[in-house]
PDB file of N, CA and C in Angstrom:
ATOM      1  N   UNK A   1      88.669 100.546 111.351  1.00 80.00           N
ATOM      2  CA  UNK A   1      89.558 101.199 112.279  1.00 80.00           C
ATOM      3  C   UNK A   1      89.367 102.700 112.172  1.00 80.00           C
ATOM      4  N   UNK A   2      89.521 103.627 112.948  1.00 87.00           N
ATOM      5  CA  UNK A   2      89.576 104.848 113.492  1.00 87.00           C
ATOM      6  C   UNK A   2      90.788 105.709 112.285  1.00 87.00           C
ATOM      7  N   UNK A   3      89.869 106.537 112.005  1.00 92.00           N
ATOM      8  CA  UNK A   3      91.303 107.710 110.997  1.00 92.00           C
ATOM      9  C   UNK A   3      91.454 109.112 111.654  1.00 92.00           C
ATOM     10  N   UNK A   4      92.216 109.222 112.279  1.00 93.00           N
ATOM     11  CA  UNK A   4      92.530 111.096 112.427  1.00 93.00           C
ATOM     12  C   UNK A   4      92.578 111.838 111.735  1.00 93.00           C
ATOM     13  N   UNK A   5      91.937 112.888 111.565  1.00 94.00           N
ATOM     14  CA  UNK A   5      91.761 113.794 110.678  1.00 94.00           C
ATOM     15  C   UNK A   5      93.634 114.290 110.531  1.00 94.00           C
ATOM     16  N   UNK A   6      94.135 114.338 111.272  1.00 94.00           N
ATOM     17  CA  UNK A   6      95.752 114.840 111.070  1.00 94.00           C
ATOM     18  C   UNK A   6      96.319 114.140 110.435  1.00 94.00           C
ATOM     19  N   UNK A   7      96.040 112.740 110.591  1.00 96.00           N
ATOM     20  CA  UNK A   7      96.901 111.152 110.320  1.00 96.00           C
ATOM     21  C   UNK A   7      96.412 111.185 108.791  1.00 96.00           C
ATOM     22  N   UNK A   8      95.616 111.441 108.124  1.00 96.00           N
ATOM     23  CA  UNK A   8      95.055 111.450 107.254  1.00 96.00           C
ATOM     24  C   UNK A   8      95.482 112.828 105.989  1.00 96.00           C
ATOM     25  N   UNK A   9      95.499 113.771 106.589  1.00 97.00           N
ATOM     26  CA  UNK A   9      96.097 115.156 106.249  1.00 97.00           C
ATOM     27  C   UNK A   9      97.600 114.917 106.107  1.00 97.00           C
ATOM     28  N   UNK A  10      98.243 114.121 106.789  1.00 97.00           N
ATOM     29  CA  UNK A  10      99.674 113.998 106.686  1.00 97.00           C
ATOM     30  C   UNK A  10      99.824 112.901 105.491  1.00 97.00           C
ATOM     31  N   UNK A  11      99.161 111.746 105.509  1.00 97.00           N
ATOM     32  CA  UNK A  11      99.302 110.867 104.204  1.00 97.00           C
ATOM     33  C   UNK A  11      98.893 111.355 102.833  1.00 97.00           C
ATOM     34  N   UNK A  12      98.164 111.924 102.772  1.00 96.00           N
ATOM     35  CA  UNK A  12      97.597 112.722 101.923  1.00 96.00           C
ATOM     36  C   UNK A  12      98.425 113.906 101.157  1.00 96.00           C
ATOM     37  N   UNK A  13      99.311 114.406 101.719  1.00 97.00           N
ATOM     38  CA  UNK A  13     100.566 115.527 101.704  1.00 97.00           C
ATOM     39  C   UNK A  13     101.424 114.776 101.290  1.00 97.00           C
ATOM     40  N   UNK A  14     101.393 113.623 101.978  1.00 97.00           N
ATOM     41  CA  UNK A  14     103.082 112.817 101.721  1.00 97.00           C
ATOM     42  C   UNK A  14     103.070 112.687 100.096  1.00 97.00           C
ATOM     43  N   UNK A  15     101.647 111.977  99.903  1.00 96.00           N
ATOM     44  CA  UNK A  15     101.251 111.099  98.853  1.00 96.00           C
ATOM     45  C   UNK A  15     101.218 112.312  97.708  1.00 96.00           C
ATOM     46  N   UNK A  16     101.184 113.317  97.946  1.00 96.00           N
ATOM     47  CA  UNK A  16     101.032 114.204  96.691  1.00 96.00           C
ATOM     48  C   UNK A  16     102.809 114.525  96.563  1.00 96.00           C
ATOM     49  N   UNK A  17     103.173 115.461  97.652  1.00 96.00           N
ATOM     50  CA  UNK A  17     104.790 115.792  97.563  1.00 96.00           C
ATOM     51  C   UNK A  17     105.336 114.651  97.037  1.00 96.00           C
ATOM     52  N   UNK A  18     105.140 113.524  97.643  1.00 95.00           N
ATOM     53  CA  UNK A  18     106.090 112.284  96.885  1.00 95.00           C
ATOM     54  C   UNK A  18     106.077 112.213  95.621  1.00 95.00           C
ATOM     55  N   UNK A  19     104.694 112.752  94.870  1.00 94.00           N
ATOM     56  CA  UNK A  19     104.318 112.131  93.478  1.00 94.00           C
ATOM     57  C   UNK A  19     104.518 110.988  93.547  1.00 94.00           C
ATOM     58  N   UNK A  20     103.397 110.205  94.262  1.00 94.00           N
ATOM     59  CA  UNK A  20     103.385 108.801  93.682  1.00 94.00           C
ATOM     60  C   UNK A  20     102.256 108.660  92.603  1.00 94.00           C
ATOM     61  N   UNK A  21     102.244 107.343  92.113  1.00 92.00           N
ATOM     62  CA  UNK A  21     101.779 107.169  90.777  1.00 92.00           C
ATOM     63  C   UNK A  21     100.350 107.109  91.205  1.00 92.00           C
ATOM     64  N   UNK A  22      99.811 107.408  90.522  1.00 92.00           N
ATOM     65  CA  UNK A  22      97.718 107.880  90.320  1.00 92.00           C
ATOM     66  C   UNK A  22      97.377 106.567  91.301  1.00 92.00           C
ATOM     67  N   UNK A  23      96.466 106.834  91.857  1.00 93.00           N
ATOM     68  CA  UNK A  23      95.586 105.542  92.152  1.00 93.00           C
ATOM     69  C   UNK A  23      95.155 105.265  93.094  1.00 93.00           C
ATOM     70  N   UNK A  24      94.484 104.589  93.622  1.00 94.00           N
ATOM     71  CA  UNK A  24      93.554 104.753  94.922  1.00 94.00           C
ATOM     72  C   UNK A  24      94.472 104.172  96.020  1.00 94.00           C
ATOM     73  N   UNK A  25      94.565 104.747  97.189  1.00 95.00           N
ATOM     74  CA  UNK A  25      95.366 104.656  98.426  1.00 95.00           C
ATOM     75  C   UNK A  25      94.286 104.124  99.449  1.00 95.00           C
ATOM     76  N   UNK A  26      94.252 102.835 100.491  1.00 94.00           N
ATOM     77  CA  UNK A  26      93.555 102.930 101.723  1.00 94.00           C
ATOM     78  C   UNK A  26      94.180 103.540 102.438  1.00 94.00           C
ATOM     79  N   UNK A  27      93.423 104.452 103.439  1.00 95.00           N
ATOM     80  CA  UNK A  27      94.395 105.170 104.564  1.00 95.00           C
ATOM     81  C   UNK A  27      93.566 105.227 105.590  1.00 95.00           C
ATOM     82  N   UNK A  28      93.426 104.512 106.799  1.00 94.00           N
ATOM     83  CA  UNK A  28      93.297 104.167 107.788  1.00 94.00           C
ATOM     84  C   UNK A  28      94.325 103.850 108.845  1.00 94.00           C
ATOM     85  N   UNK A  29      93.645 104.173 110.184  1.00 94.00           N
ATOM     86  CA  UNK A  29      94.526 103.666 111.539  1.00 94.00           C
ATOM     87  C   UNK A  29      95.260 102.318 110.890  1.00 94.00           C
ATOM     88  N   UNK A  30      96.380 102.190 111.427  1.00 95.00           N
ATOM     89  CA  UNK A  30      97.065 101.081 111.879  1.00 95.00           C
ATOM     90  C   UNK A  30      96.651 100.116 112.687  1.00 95.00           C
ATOM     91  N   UNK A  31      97.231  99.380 112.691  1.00 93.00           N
ATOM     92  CA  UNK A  31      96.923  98.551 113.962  1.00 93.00           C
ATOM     93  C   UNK A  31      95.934  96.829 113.766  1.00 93.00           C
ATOM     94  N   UNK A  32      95.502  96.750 114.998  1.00 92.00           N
ATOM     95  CA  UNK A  32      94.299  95.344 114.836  1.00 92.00           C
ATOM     96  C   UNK A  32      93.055  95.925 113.948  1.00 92.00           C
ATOM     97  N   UNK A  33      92.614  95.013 113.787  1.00 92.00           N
ATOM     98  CA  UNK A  33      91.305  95.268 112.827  1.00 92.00           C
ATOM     99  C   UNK A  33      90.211  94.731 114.177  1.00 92.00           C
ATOM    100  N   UNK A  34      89.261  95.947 114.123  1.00 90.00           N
ATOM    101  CA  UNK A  34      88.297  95.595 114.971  1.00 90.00           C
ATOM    102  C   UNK A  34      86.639  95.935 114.641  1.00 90.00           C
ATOM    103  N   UNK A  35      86.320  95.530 115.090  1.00 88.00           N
ATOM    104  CA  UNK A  35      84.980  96.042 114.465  1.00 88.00           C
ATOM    105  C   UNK A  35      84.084  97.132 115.296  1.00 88.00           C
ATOM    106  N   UNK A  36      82.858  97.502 114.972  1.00 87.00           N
ATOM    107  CA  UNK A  36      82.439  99.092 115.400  1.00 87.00           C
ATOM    108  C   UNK A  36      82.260  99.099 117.097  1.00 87.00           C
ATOM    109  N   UNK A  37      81.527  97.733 117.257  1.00 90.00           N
ATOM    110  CA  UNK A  37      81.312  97.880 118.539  1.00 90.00           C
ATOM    111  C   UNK A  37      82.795  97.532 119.352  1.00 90.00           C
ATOM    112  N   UNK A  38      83.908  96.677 118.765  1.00 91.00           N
ATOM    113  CA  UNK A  38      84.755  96.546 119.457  1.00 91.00           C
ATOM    114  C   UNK A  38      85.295  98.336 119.604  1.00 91.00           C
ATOM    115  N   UNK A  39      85.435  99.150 118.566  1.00 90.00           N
ATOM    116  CA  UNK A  39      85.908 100.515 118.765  1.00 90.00           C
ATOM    117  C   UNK A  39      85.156 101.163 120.200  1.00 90.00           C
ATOM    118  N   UNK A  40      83.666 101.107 119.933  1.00 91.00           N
ATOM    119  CA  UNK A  40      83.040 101.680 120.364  1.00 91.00           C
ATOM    120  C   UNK A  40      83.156 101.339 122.131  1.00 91.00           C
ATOM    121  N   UNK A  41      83.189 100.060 121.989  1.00 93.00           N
ATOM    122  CA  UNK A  41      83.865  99.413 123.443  1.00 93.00           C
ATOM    123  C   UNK A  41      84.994 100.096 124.456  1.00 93.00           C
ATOM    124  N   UNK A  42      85.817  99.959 123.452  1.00 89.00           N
ATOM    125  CA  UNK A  42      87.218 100.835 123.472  1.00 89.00           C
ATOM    126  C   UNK A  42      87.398 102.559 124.184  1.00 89.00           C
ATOM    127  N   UNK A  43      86.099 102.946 123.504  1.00 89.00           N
ATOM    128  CA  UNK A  43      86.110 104.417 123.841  1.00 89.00           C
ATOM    129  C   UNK A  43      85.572 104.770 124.880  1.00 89.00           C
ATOM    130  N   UNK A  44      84.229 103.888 125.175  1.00 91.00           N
ATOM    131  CA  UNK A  44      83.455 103.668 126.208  1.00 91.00           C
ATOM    132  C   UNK A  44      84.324 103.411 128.069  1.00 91.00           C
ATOM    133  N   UNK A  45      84.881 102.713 127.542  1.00 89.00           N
ATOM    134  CA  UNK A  45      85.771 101.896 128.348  1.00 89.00           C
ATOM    135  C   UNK A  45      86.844 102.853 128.861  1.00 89.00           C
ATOM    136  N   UNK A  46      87.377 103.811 128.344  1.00 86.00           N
ATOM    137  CA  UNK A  46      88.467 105.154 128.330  1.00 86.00           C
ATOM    138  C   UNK A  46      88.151 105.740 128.934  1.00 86.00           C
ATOM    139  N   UNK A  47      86.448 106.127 128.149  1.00 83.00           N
ATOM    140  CA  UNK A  47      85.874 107.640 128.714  1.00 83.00           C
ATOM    141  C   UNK A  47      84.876 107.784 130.363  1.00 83.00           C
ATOM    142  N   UNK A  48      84.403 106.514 130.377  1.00 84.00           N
ATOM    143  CA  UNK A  48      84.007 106.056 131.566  1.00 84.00           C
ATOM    144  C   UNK A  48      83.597 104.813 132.468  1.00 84.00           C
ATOM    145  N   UNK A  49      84.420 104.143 131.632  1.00 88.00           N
ATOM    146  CA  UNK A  49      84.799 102.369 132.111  1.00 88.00           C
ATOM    147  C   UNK A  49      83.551 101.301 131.807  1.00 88.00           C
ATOM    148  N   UNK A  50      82.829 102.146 131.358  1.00 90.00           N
ATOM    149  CA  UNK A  50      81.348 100.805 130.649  1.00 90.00           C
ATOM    150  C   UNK A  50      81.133 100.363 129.330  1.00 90.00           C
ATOM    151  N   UNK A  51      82.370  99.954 128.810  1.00 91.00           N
ATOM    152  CA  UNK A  51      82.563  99.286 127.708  1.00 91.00           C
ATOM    153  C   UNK A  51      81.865  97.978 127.839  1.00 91.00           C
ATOM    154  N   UNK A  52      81.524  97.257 128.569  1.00 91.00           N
ATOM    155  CA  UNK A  52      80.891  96.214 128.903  1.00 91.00           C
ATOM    156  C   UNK A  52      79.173  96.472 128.650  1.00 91.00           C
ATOM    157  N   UNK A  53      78.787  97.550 128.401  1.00 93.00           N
ATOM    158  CA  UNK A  53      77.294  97.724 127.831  1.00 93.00           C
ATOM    159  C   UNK A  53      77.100  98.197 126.315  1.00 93.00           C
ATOM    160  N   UNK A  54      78.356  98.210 125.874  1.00 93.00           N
ATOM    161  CA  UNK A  54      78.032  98.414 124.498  1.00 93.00           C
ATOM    162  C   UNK A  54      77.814  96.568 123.706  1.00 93.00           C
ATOM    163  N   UNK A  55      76.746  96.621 123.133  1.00 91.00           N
ATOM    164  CA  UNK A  55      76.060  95.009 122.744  1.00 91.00           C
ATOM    165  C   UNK A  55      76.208  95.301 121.273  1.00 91.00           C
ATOM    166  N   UNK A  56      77.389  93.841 121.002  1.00 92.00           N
ATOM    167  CA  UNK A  56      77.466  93.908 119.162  1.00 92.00           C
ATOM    168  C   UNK A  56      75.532  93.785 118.380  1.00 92.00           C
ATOM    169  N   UNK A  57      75.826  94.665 117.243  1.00 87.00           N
ATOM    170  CA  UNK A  57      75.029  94.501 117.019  1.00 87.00           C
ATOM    171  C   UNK A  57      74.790  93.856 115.236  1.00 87.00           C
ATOM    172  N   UNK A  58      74.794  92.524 114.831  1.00 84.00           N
ATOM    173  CA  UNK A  58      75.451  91.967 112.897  1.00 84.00           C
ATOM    174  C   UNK A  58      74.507  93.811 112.132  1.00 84.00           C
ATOM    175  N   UNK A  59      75.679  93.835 111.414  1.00 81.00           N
ATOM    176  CA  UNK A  59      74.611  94.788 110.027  1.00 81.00           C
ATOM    177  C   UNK A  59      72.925  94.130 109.801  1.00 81.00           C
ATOM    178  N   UNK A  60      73.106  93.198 109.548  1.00 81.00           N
ATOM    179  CA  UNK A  60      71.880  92.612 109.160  1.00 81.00           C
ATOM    180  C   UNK A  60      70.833  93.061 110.064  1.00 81.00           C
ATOM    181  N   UNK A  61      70.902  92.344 111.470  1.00 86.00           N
ATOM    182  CA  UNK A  61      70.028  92.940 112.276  1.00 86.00           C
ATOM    183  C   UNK A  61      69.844  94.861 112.934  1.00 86.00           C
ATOM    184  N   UNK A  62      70.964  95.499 112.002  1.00 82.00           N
ATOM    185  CA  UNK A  62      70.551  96.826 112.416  1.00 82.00           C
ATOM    186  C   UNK A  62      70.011  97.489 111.325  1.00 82.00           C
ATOM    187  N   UNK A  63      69.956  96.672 110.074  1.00 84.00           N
ATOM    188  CA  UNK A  63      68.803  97.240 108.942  1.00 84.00           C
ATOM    189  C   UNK A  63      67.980  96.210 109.049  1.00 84.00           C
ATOM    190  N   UNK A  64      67.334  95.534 109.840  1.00 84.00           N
ATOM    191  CA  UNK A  64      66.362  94.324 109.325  1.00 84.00           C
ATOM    192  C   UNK A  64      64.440  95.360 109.961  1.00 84.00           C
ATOM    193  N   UNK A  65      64.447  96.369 110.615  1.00 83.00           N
ATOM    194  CA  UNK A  65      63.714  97.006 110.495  1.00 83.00           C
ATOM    195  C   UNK A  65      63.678  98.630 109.831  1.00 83.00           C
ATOM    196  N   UNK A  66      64.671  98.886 108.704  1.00 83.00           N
ATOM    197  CA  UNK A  66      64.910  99.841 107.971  1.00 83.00           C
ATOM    198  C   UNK A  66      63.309  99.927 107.075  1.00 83.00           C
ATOM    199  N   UNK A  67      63.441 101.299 106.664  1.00 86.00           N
ATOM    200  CA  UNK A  67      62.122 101.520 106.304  1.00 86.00           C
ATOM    201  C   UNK A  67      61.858 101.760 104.696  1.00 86.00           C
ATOM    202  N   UNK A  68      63.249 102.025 104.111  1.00 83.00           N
ATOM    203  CA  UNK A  68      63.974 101.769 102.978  1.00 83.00           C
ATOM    204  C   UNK A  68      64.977 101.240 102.221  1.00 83.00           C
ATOM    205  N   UNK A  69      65.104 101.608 100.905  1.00 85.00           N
ATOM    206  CA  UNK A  69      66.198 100.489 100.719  1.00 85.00           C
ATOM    207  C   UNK A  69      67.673 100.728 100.996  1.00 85.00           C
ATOM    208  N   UNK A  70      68.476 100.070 101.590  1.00 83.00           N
ATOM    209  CA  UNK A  70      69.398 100.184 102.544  1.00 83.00           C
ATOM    210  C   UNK A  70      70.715  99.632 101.108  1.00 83.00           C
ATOM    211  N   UNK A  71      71.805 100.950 101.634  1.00 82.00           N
ATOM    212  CA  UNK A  71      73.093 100.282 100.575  1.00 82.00           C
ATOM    213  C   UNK A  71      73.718  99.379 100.970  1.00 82.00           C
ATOM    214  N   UNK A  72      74.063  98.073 100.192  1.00 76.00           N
ATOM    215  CA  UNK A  72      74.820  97.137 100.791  1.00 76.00           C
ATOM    216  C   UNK A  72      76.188  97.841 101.241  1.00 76.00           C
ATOM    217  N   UNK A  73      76.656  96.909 102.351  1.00 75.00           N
ATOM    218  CA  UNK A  73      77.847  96.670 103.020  1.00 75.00           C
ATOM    219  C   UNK A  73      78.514  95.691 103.335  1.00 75.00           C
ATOM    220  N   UNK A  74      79.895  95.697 103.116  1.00 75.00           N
ATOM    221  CA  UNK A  74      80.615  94.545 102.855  1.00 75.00           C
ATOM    222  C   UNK A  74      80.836  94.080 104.495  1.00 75.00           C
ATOM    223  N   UNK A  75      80.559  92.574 104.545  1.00 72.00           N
ATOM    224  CA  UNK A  75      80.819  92.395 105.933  1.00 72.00           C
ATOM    225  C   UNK A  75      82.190  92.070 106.816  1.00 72.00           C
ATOM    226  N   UNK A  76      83.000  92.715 105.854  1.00 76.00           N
ATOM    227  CA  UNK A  76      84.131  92.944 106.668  1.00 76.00           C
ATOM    228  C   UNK A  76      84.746  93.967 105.608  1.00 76.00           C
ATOM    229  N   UNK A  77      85.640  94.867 106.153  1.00 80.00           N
ATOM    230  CA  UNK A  77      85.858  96.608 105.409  1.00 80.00           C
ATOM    231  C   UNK A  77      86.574  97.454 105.837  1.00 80.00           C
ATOM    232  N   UNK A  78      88.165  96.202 105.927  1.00 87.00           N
ATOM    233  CA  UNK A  78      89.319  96.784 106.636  1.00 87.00           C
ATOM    234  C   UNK A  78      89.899  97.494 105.381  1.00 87.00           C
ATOM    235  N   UNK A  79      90.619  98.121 105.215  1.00 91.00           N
ATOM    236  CA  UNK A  79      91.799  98.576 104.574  1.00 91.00           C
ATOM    237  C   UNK A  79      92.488  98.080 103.833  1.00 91.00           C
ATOM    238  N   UNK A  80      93.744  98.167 102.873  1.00 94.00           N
ATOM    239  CA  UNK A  80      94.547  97.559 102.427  1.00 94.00           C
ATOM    240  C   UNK A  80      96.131  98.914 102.589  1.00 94.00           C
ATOM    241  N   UNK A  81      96.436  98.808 103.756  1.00 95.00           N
ATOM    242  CA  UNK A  81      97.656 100.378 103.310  1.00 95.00           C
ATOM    243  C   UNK A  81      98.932  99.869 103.105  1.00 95.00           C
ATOM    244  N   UNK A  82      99.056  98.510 102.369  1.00 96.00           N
ATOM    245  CA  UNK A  82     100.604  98.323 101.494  1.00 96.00           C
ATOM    246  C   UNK A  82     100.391  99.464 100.554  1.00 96.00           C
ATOM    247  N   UNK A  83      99.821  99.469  99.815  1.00 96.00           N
ATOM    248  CA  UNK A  83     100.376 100.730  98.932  1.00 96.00           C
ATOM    249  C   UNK A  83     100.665 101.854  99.170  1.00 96.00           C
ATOM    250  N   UNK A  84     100.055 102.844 100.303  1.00 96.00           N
ATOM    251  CA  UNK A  84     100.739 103.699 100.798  1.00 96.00           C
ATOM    252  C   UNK A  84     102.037 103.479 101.835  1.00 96.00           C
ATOM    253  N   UNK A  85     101.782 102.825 102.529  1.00 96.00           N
ATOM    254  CA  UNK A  85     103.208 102.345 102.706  1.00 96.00           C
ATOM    255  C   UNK A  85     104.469 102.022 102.253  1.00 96.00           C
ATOM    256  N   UNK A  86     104.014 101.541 101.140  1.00 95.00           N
ATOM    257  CA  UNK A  86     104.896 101.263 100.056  1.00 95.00           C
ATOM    258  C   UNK A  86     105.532 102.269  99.393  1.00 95.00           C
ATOM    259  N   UNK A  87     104.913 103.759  99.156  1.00 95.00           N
ATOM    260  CA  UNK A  87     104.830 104.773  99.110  1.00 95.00           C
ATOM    261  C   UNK A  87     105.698 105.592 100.115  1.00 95.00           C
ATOM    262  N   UNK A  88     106.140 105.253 101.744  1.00 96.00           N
ATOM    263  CA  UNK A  88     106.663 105.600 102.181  1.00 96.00           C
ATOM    264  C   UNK A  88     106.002 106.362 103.493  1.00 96.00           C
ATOM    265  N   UNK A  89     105.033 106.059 103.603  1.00 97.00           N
ATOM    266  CA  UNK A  89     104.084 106.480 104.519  1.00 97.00           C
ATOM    267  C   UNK A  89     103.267 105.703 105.571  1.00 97.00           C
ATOM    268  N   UNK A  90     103.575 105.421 106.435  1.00 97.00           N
ATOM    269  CA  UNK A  90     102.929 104.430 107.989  1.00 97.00           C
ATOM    270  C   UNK A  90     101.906 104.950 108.645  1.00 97.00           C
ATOM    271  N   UNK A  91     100.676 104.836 108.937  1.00 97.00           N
ATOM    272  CA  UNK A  91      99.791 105.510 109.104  1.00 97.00           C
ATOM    273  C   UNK A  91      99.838 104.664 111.105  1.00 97.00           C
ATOM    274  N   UNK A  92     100.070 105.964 111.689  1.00 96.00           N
ATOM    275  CA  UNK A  92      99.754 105.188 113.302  1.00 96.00           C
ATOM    276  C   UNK A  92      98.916 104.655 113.658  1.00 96.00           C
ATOM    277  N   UNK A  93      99.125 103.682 115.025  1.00 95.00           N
ATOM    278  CA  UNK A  93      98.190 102.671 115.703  1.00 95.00           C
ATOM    279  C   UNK A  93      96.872 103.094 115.555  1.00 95.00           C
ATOM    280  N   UNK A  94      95.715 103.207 115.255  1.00 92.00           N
ATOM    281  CA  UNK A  94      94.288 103.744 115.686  1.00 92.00           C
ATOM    282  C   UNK A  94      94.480 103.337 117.289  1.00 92.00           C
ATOM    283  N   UNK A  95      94.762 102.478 118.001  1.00 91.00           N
ATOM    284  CA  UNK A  95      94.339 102.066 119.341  1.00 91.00           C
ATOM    285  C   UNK A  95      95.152 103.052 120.238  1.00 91.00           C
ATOM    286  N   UNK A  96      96.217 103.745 119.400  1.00 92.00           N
ATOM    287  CA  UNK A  96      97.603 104.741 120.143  1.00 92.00           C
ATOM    288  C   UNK A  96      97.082 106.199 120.089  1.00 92.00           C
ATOM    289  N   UNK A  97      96.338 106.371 118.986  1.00 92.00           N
ATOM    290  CA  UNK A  97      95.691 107.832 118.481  1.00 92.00           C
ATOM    291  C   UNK A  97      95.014 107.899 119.939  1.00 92.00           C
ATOM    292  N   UNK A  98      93.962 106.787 119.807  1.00 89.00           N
ATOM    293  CA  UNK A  98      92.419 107.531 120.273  1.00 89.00           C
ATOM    294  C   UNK A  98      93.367 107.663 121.672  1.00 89.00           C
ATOM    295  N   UNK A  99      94.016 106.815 122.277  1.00 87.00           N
ATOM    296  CA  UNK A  99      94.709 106.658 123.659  1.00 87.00           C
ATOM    297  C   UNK A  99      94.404 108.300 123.507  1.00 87.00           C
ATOM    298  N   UNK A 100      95.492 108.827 122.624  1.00 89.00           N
ATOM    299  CA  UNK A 100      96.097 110.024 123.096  1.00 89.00           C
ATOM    300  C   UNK A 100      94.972 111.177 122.791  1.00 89.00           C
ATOM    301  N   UNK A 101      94.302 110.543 121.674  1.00 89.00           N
ATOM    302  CA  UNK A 101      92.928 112.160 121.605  1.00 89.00           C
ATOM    303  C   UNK A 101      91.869 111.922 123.023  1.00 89.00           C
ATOM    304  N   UNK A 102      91.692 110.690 123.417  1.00 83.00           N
ATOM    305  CA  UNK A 102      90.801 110.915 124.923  1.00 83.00           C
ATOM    306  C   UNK A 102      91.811 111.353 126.104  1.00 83.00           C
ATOM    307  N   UNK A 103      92.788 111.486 126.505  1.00 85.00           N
ATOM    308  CA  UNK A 103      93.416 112.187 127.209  1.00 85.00           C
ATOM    309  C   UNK A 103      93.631 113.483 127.264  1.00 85.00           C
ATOM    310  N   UNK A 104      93.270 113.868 125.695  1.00 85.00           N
ATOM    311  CA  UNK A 104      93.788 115.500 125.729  1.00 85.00           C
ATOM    312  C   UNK A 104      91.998 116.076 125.825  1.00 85.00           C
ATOM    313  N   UNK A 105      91.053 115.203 126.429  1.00 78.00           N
ATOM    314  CA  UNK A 105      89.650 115.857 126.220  1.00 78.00           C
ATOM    315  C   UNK A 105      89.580 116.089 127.945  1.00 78.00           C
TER     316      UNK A 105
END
């Protein structure tokens, strides 16, 4: 999912002012879990309605002609933000952000 640099700057602030306890935070958009091309769909689709030509493409087949050795990636690599939440902090929709950052372009 999609992170705003603001949305991110604000959890990040919370998470220190709060003093919560040490430890690794996911902080990502809210929302559905989608994958790159579904994002990419999404934006496509906003910015000039041809979300319909963006073609998924598996990891596998977009390193299967790499020319070196390639870092693994987990094939799915959503988030976990109960703990910042838990923390006191809700990180907004990703699908509500981008709404509003492609409107203000």
């Amino acid at each position: 999912m999609l992170t705003f640099t603001r949305d991110m700057a604000a959890a990040i602030f919370h998470v220190l002012d709060a003093k919560t306890p040490y430890g690794t935070y996911g902080c990502t958009g809210s929302g559905a879990v989608k994958s790159w091309s579904d994002i990419a769909r999404a934006v496509f689709d906003a910015a000039n309605g041809n979300g319909g030509k963006v073609v998924p493409v598996s990891t596998a087949d977009y390193y299967a002609s790499a020319a070196g050795p390639i870092a693994p990636r987990p094939g799915h690599s959503a988030l976990d933000l109960s703990k910042l939440e838990s923390a006191g902090f809700h990180m907004p929709d990703w699908e509500e952000e981008l709404g509003e950052y492609l409107k203000m372009l």
